[in-house]
Amino acid sequence: MKTPCDEAVMRSRAAEVPCRAAARIWVLVATILGSSMAFIDGTVVNVALPAVQANFHASVVDVQWVVESYGLFLGALILVGGSLGDLFGRRLMFVIGITIFTLASAVCGSALSIHQLIIARSVQGVGAALLVPGSLAIISVSFDEKSRGRAIGTWSGFTAITTAIGPVLGGWLVEHASWRWVFFINLPLAVAVIAISLWQIQKAASQWQAA
């Protein structure tokens, strides 16, 4: 999936009052971790499919839906997620997206059947569709025009790296722990992202509401 980082998105809205310099690093950390979780889950699950199939005695079609249901909802709703951020606030929708994604990850990791896993993966896709455009929009309004391009480049670079790391991480978790940890690993990361978002990003949240 192509990351939404073209010039039109970058300049969609200028930062009227960019956040203070000390908070910018935290903004980058929160948005990179959040979006990385979404992109990693698009690839990390692939290497866990044989273990999932064996665990649930699932068919090839079932395990294919474990992957496709996530990508389907993410791709279909990502523009909707961006629009909701414009309407109700970017930080709010980003945190809601992280929360939905995390709860769905917990259900995925504790799924008792392949169909429960497919449904939870679909909900994961919905959460990702809220947090991915929200992360980029938060960067756009947190940095001034001079530093915005570098910040978005950093965001894009790190998310690309973490996406590539996904299969390696998934293979290690499946071999040394369980396929369920492919999903459970999102929980501590999400707690950190939400904490940073409420601690630092909220300082500029009032200016992110759509006019």
PDB file of C-alpha atoms in Angstrom:
ATOM      1  CA  MET A   1       0.000   0.000   0.000  1.00  0.00           C
ATOM      2  CA  LYS A   2       1.305   3.416  -0.970  1.00  0.00           C
ATOM      3  CA  THR A   3       1.855   5.774   1.932  1.00  0.00           C
ATOM      4  CA  PRO A   4      -0.144   9.023   1.661  1.00  0.00           C
ATOM      5  CA  CYS A   5       2.748  11.466   1.509  1.00  0.00           C
ATOM      6  CA  ASP A   6       2.440  13.373  -1.751  1.00  0.00           C
ATOM      7  CA  GLU A   7       2.955  17.128  -1.887  1.00  0.00           C
ATOM      8  CA  ALA A   8      -0.764  17.895  -1.909  1.00  0.00           C
ATOM      9  CA  VAL A   9      -1.237  16.083   1.393  1.00  0.00           C
ATOM     10  CA  MET A  10       1.844  17.695   2.912  1.00  0.00           C
ATOM     11  CA  ARG A  11       0.569  21.162   2.135  1.00  0.00           C
ATOM     12  CA  SER A  12      -3.115  20.469   2.700  1.00  0.00           C
ATOM     13  CA  ARG A  13      -3.107  22.677   5.751  1.00  0.00           C
ATOM     14  CA  ALA A  14      -0.367  24.873   7.118  1.00  0.00           C
ATOM     15  CA  ALA A  15       0.477  25.000  10.783  1.00  0.00           C
ATOM     16  CA  GLU A  16      -0.970  28.300  11.910  1.00  0.00           C
ATOM     17  CA  VAL A  17       0.855  28.031  15.239  1.00  0.00           C
ATOM     18  CA  PRO A  18       3.383  25.196  14.994  1.00  0.00           C
ATOM     19  CA  CYS A  19       4.095  23.330  18.199  1.00  0.00           C
ATOM     20  CA  ARG A  20       7.160  24.275  20.203  1.00  0.00           C
ATOM     21  CA  ALA A  21      10.474  22.739  19.169  1.00  0.00           C
ATOM     22  CA  ALA A  22      10.778  20.575  22.294  1.00  0.00           C
ATOM     23  CA  ALA A  23       7.461  18.854  21.531  1.00  0.00           C
ATOM     24  CA  ARG A  24       8.221  18.100  17.893  1.00  0.00           C
ATOM     25  CA  ILE A  25      10.397  15.092  18.618  1.00  0.00           C
ATOM     26  CA  TRP A  26       7.556  13.588  20.650  1.00  0.00           C
ATOM     27  CA  VAL A  27       5.113  14.293  17.840  1.00  0.00           C
ATOM     28  CA  LEU A  28       7.395  12.382  15.472  1.00  0.00           C
ATOM     29  CA  VAL A  29       7.830   9.498  17.923  1.00  0.00           C
ATOM     30  CA  ALA A  30       4.073   9.121  18.441  1.00  0.00           C
ATOM     31  CA  THR A  31       3.136   9.376  14.774  1.00  0.00           C
ATOM     32  CA  ILE A  32       5.945   7.095  13.584  1.00  0.00           C
ATOM     33  CA  LEU A  33       5.156   4.414  16.163  1.00  0.00           C
ATOM     34  CA  GLY A  34       1.432   4.625  15.452  1.00  0.00           C
ATOM     35  CA  SER A  35       1.664   4.415  11.681  1.00  0.00           C
ATOM     36  CA  SER A  36       4.421   1.781  11.901  1.00  0.00           C
ATOM     37  CA  MET A  37       2.091  -0.479  13.850  1.00  0.00           C
ATOM     38  CA  ALA A  38      -0.453  -0.239  11.041  1.00  0.00           C
ATOM     39  CA  PHE A  39       2.052  -0.851   8.249  1.00  0.00           C
ATOM     40  CA  ILE A  40       3.844  -3.677  10.069  1.00  0.00           C
ATOM     41  CA  ASP A  41       0.584  -5.529  10.557  1.00  0.00           C
ATOM     42  CA  GLY A  42       0.127  -5.486   6.806  1.00  0.00           C
ATOM     43  CA  THR A  43       3.217  -7.694   6.400  1.00  0.00           C
ATOM     44  CA  VAL A  44       4.039  -9.354   9.715  1.00  0.00           C
ATOM     45  CA  VAL A  45       0.992 -11.617   9.643  1.00  0.00           C
ATOM     46  CA  ASN A  46       2.052 -13.266   6.375  1.00  0.00           C
ATOM     47  CA  VAL A  47       4.792 -15.317   8.016  1.00  0.00           C
ATOM     48  CA  ALA A  48       2.430 -16.416  10.795  1.00  0.00           C
ATOM     49  CA  LEU A  49      -0.193 -17.824   8.421  1.00  0.00           C
ATOM     50  CA  PRO A  50       1.117 -21.426   8.422  1.00  0.00           C
ATOM     51  CA  ALA A  51       0.980 -21.495  12.232  1.00  0.00           C
ATOM     52  CA  VAL A  52      -2.495 -19.911  12.218  1.00  0.00           C
ATOM     53  CA  GLN A  53      -3.724 -22.431   9.658  1.00  0.00           C
ATOM     54  CA  ALA A  54      -2.367 -25.351  11.662  1.00  0.00           C
ATOM     55  CA  ASN A  55      -3.776 -23.995  14.935  1.00  0.00           C
ATOM     56  CA  PHE A  56      -7.321 -23.581  13.610  1.00  0.00           C
ATOM     57  CA  HIS A  57      -7.228 -26.298  10.925  1.00  0.00           C
ATOM     58  CA  ALA A  58      -8.305 -23.558   8.542  1.00  0.00           C
ATOM     59  CA  SER A  59      -8.593 -23.653   4.784  1.00  0.00           C
ATOM     60  CA  VAL A  60      -6.384 -21.692   2.405  1.00  0.00           C
ATOM     61  CA  VAL A  61      -9.283 -19.328   1.711  1.00  0.00           C
ATOM     62  CA  ASP A  62      -9.739 -18.646   5.431  1.00  0.00           C
ATOM     63  CA  VAL A  63      -6.106 -17.735   6.036  1.00  0.00           C
ATOM     64  CA  GLN A  64      -6.119 -15.593   2.903  1.00  0.00           C
ATOM     65  CA  TRP A  65      -8.986 -13.601   4.386  1.00  0.00           C
ATOM     66  CA  VAL A  66      -6.902 -13.024   7.526  1.00  0.00           C
ATOM     67  CA  VAL A  67      -4.627 -10.904   5.346  1.00  0.00           C
ATOM     68  CA  GLU A  68      -7.119  -9.492   2.855  1.00  0.00           C
ATOM     69  CA  SER A  69      -9.743  -8.346   5.362  1.00  0.00           C
ATOM     70  CA  TYR A  70      -7.215  -5.996   6.973  1.00  0.00           C
ATOM     71  CA  GLY A  71      -6.038  -4.487   3.703  1.00  0.00           C
ATOM     72  CA  LEU A  72      -9.581  -4.211   2.376  1.00  0.00           C
ATOM     73  CA  PHE A  73     -10.889  -2.093   5.247  1.00  0.00           C
ATOM     74  CA  LEU A  74      -7.708  -0.035   5.470  1.00  0.00           C
ATOM     75  CA  GLY A  75      -7.728   0.790   1.768  1.00  0.00           C
ATOM     76  CA  ALA A  76     -11.470   1.449   1.617  1.00  0.00           C
ATOM     77  CA  LEU A  77     -11.690   3.726   4.654  1.00  0.00           C
ATOM     78  CA  ILE A  78      -8.389   5.617   4.704  1.00  0.00           C
ATOM     79  CA  LEU A  79      -9.882   8.671   2.950  1.00  0.00           C
ATOM     80  CA  VAL A  80     -12.835   8.560   5.317  1.00  0.00           C
ATOM     81  CA  GLY A  81     -10.401   8.530   8.234  1.00  0.00           C
ATOM     82  CA  GLY A  82      -8.704  11.658   6.924  1.00  0.00           C
ATOM     83  CA  SER A  83     -12.039  13.434   6.505  1.00  0.00           C
ATOM     84  CA  LEU A  84     -13.117  12.529  10.040  1.00  0.00           C
ATOM     85  CA  GLY A  85      -9.875  14.011  11.318  1.00  0.00           C
ATOM     86  CA  ASP A  86     -10.685  17.280   9.554  1.00  0.00           C
ATOM     87  CA  LEU A  87     -14.168  17.305  11.069  1.00  0.00           C
ATOM     88  CA  PHE A  88     -13.556  16.194  14.635  1.00  0.00           C
ATOM     89  CA  GLY A  89      -9.858  16.849  15.262  1.00  0.00           C
ATOM     90  CA  ARG A  90      -6.745  15.055  14.128  1.00  0.00           C
ATOM     91  CA  ARG A  91      -5.424  14.111  17.529  1.00  0.00           C
ATOM     92  CA  LEU A  92      -8.813  12.774  18.581  1.00  0.00           C
ATOM     93  CA  MET A  93      -9.184  10.548  15.534  1.00  0.00           C
ATOM     94  CA  PHE A  94      -5.554   9.424  15.796  1.00  0.00           C
ATOM     95  CA  VAL A  95      -6.058   8.308  19.409  1.00  0.00           C
ATOM     96  CA  ILE A  96      -9.395   6.664  18.566  1.00  0.00           C
ATOM     97  CA  GLY A  97      -7.726   4.832  15.697  1.00  0.00           C
ATOM     98  CA  ILE A  98      -4.917   3.615  17.964  1.00  0.00           C
ATOM     99  CA  THR A  99      -7.466   2.478  20.556  1.00  0.00           C
ATOM    100  CA  ILE A 100      -9.574   0.549  18.027  1.00  0.00           C
ATOM    101  CA  PHE A 101      -6.454  -0.984  16.502  1.00  0.00           C
ATOM    102  CA  THR A 102      -5.144  -2.055  19.916  1.00  0.00           C
ATOM    103  CA  LEU A 103      -8.413  -3.595  21.112  1.00  0.00           C
ATOM    104  CA  ALA A 104      -8.707  -5.477  17.822  1.00  0.00           C
ATOM    105  CA  SER A 105      -5.091  -6.659  18.202  1.00  0.00           C
ATOM    106  CA  ALA A 106      -5.927  -8.065  21.633  1.00  0.00           C
ATOM    107  CA  VAL A 107      -8.909  -9.923  20.167  1.00  0.00           C
ATOM    108  CA  CYS A 108      -6.752 -11.213  17.302  1.00  0.00           C
ATOM    109  CA  GLY A 109      -4.171 -12.536  19.722  1.00  0.00           C
ATOM    110  CA  SER A 110      -6.778 -14.326  21.822  1.00  0.00           C
ATOM    111  CA  ALA A 111      -9.024 -15.482  18.954  1.00  0.00           C
ATOM    112  CA  LEU A 112     -10.653 -18.876  19.458  1.00  0.00           C
ATOM    113  CA  SER A 113     -11.547 -19.497  15.830  1.00  0.00           C
ATOM    114  CA  ILE A 114     -10.410 -18.461  12.375  1.00  0.00           C
ATOM    115  CA  HIS A 115     -13.637 -16.538  11.805  1.00  0.00           C
ATOM    116  CA  GLN A 116     -13.171 -14.544  14.995  1.00  0.00           C
ATOM    117  CA  LEU A 117      -9.650 -13.740  13.828  1.00  0.00           C
ATOM    118  CA  ILE A 118     -10.913 -12.557  10.427  1.00  0.00           C
ATOM    119  CA  ILE A 119     -13.510 -10.267  12.050  1.00  0.00           C
ATOM    120  CA  ALA A 120     -10.927  -8.836  14.448  1.00  0.00           C
ATOM    121  CA  ARG A 121      -8.539  -8.233  11.547  1.00  0.00           C
ATOM    122  CA  SER A 122     -11.281  -6.286   9.774  1.00  0.00           C
ATOM    123  CA  VAL A 123     -11.702  -4.089  12.848  1.00  0.00           C
ATOM    124  CA  GLN A 124      -7.943  -3.645  12.912  1.00  0.00           C
ATOM    125  CA  GLY A 125      -8.176  -2.294   9.373  1.00  0.00           C
ATOM    126  CA  VAL A 126     -10.786   0.237  10.482  1.00  0.00           C
ATOM    127  CA  GLY A 127      -8.503   1.458  13.274  1.00  0.00           C
ATOM    128  CA  ALA A 128      -5.560   1.692  10.886  1.00  0.00           C
ATOM    129  CA  ALA A 129      -7.664   3.744   8.459  1.00  0.00           C
ATOM    130  CA  LEU A 130      -8.156   6.323  11.221  1.00  0.00           C
ATOM    131  CA  LEU A 131      -4.630   6.467  12.586  1.00  0.00           C
ATOM    132  CA  VAL A 132      -2.569   6.479   9.373  1.00  0.00           C
ATOM    133  CA  PRO A 133      -3.968   9.698   7.818  1.00  0.00           C
ATOM    134  CA  GLY A 134      -4.190  11.191  11.307  1.00  0.00           C
ATOM    135  CA  SER A 135      -0.483  10.658  11.919  1.00  0.00           C
ATOM    136  CA  LEU A 136       0.507  12.479   8.738  1.00  0.00           C
ATOM    137  CA  ALA A 137      -1.982  15.300   9.327  1.00  0.00           C
ATOM    138  CA  ILE A 138      -0.648  15.814  12.853  1.00  0.00           C
ATOM    139  CA  ILE A 139       2.854  16.264  11.470  1.00  0.00           C
ATOM    140  CA  SER A 140       1.578  18.713   8.857  1.00  0.00           C
ATOM    141  CA  VAL A 141       0.052  21.020  11.462  1.00  0.00           C
ATOM    142  CA  SER A 142       2.814  20.608  14.064  1.00  0.00           C
ATOM    143  CA  PHE A 143       5.750  21.745  11.924  1.00  0.00           C
ATOM    144  CA  ASP A 144       6.275  24.997  10.095  1.00  0.00           C
ATOM    145  CA  GLU A 145       6.786  25.049   6.340  1.00  0.00           C
ATOM    146  CA  LYS A 146      10.583  24.949   6.565  1.00  0.00           C
ATOM    147  CA  SER A 147      10.751  21.858   8.744  1.00  0.00           C
ATOM    148  CA  ARG A 148       7.602  20.069   7.564  1.00  0.00           C
ATOM    149  CA  GLY A 149       9.205  18.391   4.551  1.00  0.00           C
ATOM    150  CA  ARG A 150      12.022  16.941   6.649  1.00  0.00           C
ATOM    151  CA  ALA A 151       9.553  15.731   9.288  1.00  0.00           C
ATOM    152  CA  ILE A 152       7.333  14.004   6.723  1.00  0.00           C
ATOM    153  CA  GLY A 153      10.415  12.493   5.088  1.00  0.00           C
ATOM    154  CA  THR A 154      11.480  11.107   8.469  1.00  0.00           C
ATOM    155  CA  TRP A 155       7.987   9.719   9.043  1.00  0.00           C
ATOM    156  CA  SER A 156       7.914   8.111   5.607  1.00  0.00           C
ATOM    157  CA  GLY A 157      11.424   6.658   5.949  1.00  0.00           C
ATOM    158  CA  PHE A 158      10.836   5.076   9.342  1.00  0.00           C
ATOM    159  CA  THR A 159       7.468   3.613   8.363  1.00  0.00           C
ATOM    160  CA  ALA A 160       9.045   2.084   5.254  1.00  0.00           C
ATOM    161  CA  ILE A 161      11.839   0.556   7.356  1.00  0.00           C
ATOM    162  CA  THR A 162       9.449  -0.872   9.931  1.00  0.00           C
ATOM    163  CA  THR A 163       7.250  -2.308   7.180  1.00  0.00           C
ATOM    164  CA  ALA A 164      10.280  -4.151   5.803  1.00  0.00           C
ATOM    165  CA  ILE A 165      11.191  -5.389   9.286  1.00  0.00           C
ATOM    166  CA  GLY A 166       7.692  -6.821   9.757  1.00  0.00           C
ATOM    167  CA  PRO A 167       8.302 -10.282   8.240  1.00  0.00           C
ATOM    168  CA  VAL A 168      11.569 -10.687  10.168  1.00  0.00           C
ATOM    169  CA  LEU A 169       9.872  -9.763  13.437  1.00  0.00           C
ATOM    170  CA  GLY A 170       6.934 -12.029  12.681  1.00  0.00           C
ATOM    171  CA  GLY A 171       9.192 -14.984  11.940  1.00  0.00           C
ATOM    172  CA  TRP A 172      11.125 -14.501  15.165  1.00  0.00           C
ATOM    173  CA  LEU A 173       7.944 -14.269  17.253  1.00  0.00           C
ATOM    174  CA  VAL A 174       6.399 -17.348  15.655  1.00  0.00           C
ATOM    175  CA  GLU A 175       9.582 -19.364  16.175  1.00  0.00           C
ATOM    176  CA  HIS A 176      10.381 -18.291  19.740  1.00  0.00           C
ATOM    177  CA  ALA A 177       6.952 -17.512  21.173  1.00  0.00           C
ATOM    178  CA  SER A 178       3.621 -17.935  19.386  1.00  0.00           C
ATOM    179  CA  TRP A 179       1.795 -16.508  16.392  1.00  0.00           C
ATOM    180  CA  ARG A 180      -0.455 -14.759  18.913  1.00  0.00           C
ATOM    181  CA  TRP A 181       2.430 -12.481  19.910  1.00  0.00           C
ATOM    182  CA  VAL A 182       2.390 -11.056  16.401  1.00  0.00           C
ATOM    183  CA  PHE A 183      -0.713  -9.210  17.630  1.00  0.00           C
ATOM    184  CA  PHE A 184       0.024  -8.884  21.351  1.00  0.00           C
ATOM    185  CA  ILE A 185       3.218  -6.944  20.647  1.00  0.00           C
ATOM    186  CA  ASN A 186       1.040  -4.032  19.507  1.00  0.00           C
ATOM    187  CA  LEU A 187      -0.348  -3.517  23.010  1.00  0.00           C
ATOM    188  CA  PRO A 188       2.681  -1.976  24.791  1.00  0.00           C
ATOM    189  CA  LEU A 189       3.493   0.097  21.703  1.00  0.00           C
ATOM    190  CA  ALA A 190      -0.047   1.454  21.614  1.00  0.00           C
ATOM    191  CA  VAL A 191       0.058   2.393  25.293  1.00  0.00           C
ATOM    192  CA  ALA A 192       3.225   4.399  24.645  1.00  0.00           C
ATOM    193  CA  VAL A 193       1.692   6.135  21.599  1.00  0.00           C
ATOM    194  CA  ILE A 194      -1.486   7.105  23.459  1.00  0.00           C
ATOM    195  CA  ALA A 195       0.487   8.371  26.454  1.00  0.00           C
ATOM    196  CA  ILE A 196       2.745  10.527  24.278  1.00  0.00           C
ATOM    197  CA  SER A 197      -0.238  11.807  22.284  1.00  0.00           C
ATOM    198  CA  LEU A 198      -2.120  12.916  25.388  1.00  0.00           C
ATOM    199  CA  TRP A 199       1.022  14.312  26.994  1.00  0.00           C
ATOM    200  CA  GLN A 200       2.567  16.265  24.133  1.00  0.00           C
ATOM    201  CA  ILE A 201       0.259  16.461  21.135  1.00  0.00           C
ATOM    202  CA  GLN A 202      -2.592  17.871  23.188  1.00  0.00           C
ATOM    203  CA  LYS A 203      -0.636  21.100  23.684  1.00  0.00           C
ATOM    204  CA  ALA A 204      -1.545  22.080  20.147  1.00  0.00           C
ATOM    205  CA  ALA A 205      -4.809  20.145  19.834  1.00  0.00           C
ATOM    206  CA  SER A 206      -7.054  23.192  19.987  1.00  0.00           C
ATOM    207  CA  GLN A 207      -5.725  24.515  16.690  1.00  0.00           C
ATOM    208  CA  TRP A 208      -6.332  21.239  14.861  1.00  0.00           C
ATOM    209  CA  GLN A 209     -10.075  21.484  14.736  1.00  0.00           C
ATOM    210  CA  ALA A 210     -11.389  22.172  11.285  1.00  0.00           C
ATOM    211  CA  ALA A 211     -12.640  25.655  10.755  1.00  0.00           C
TER     212      ALA A 211
END
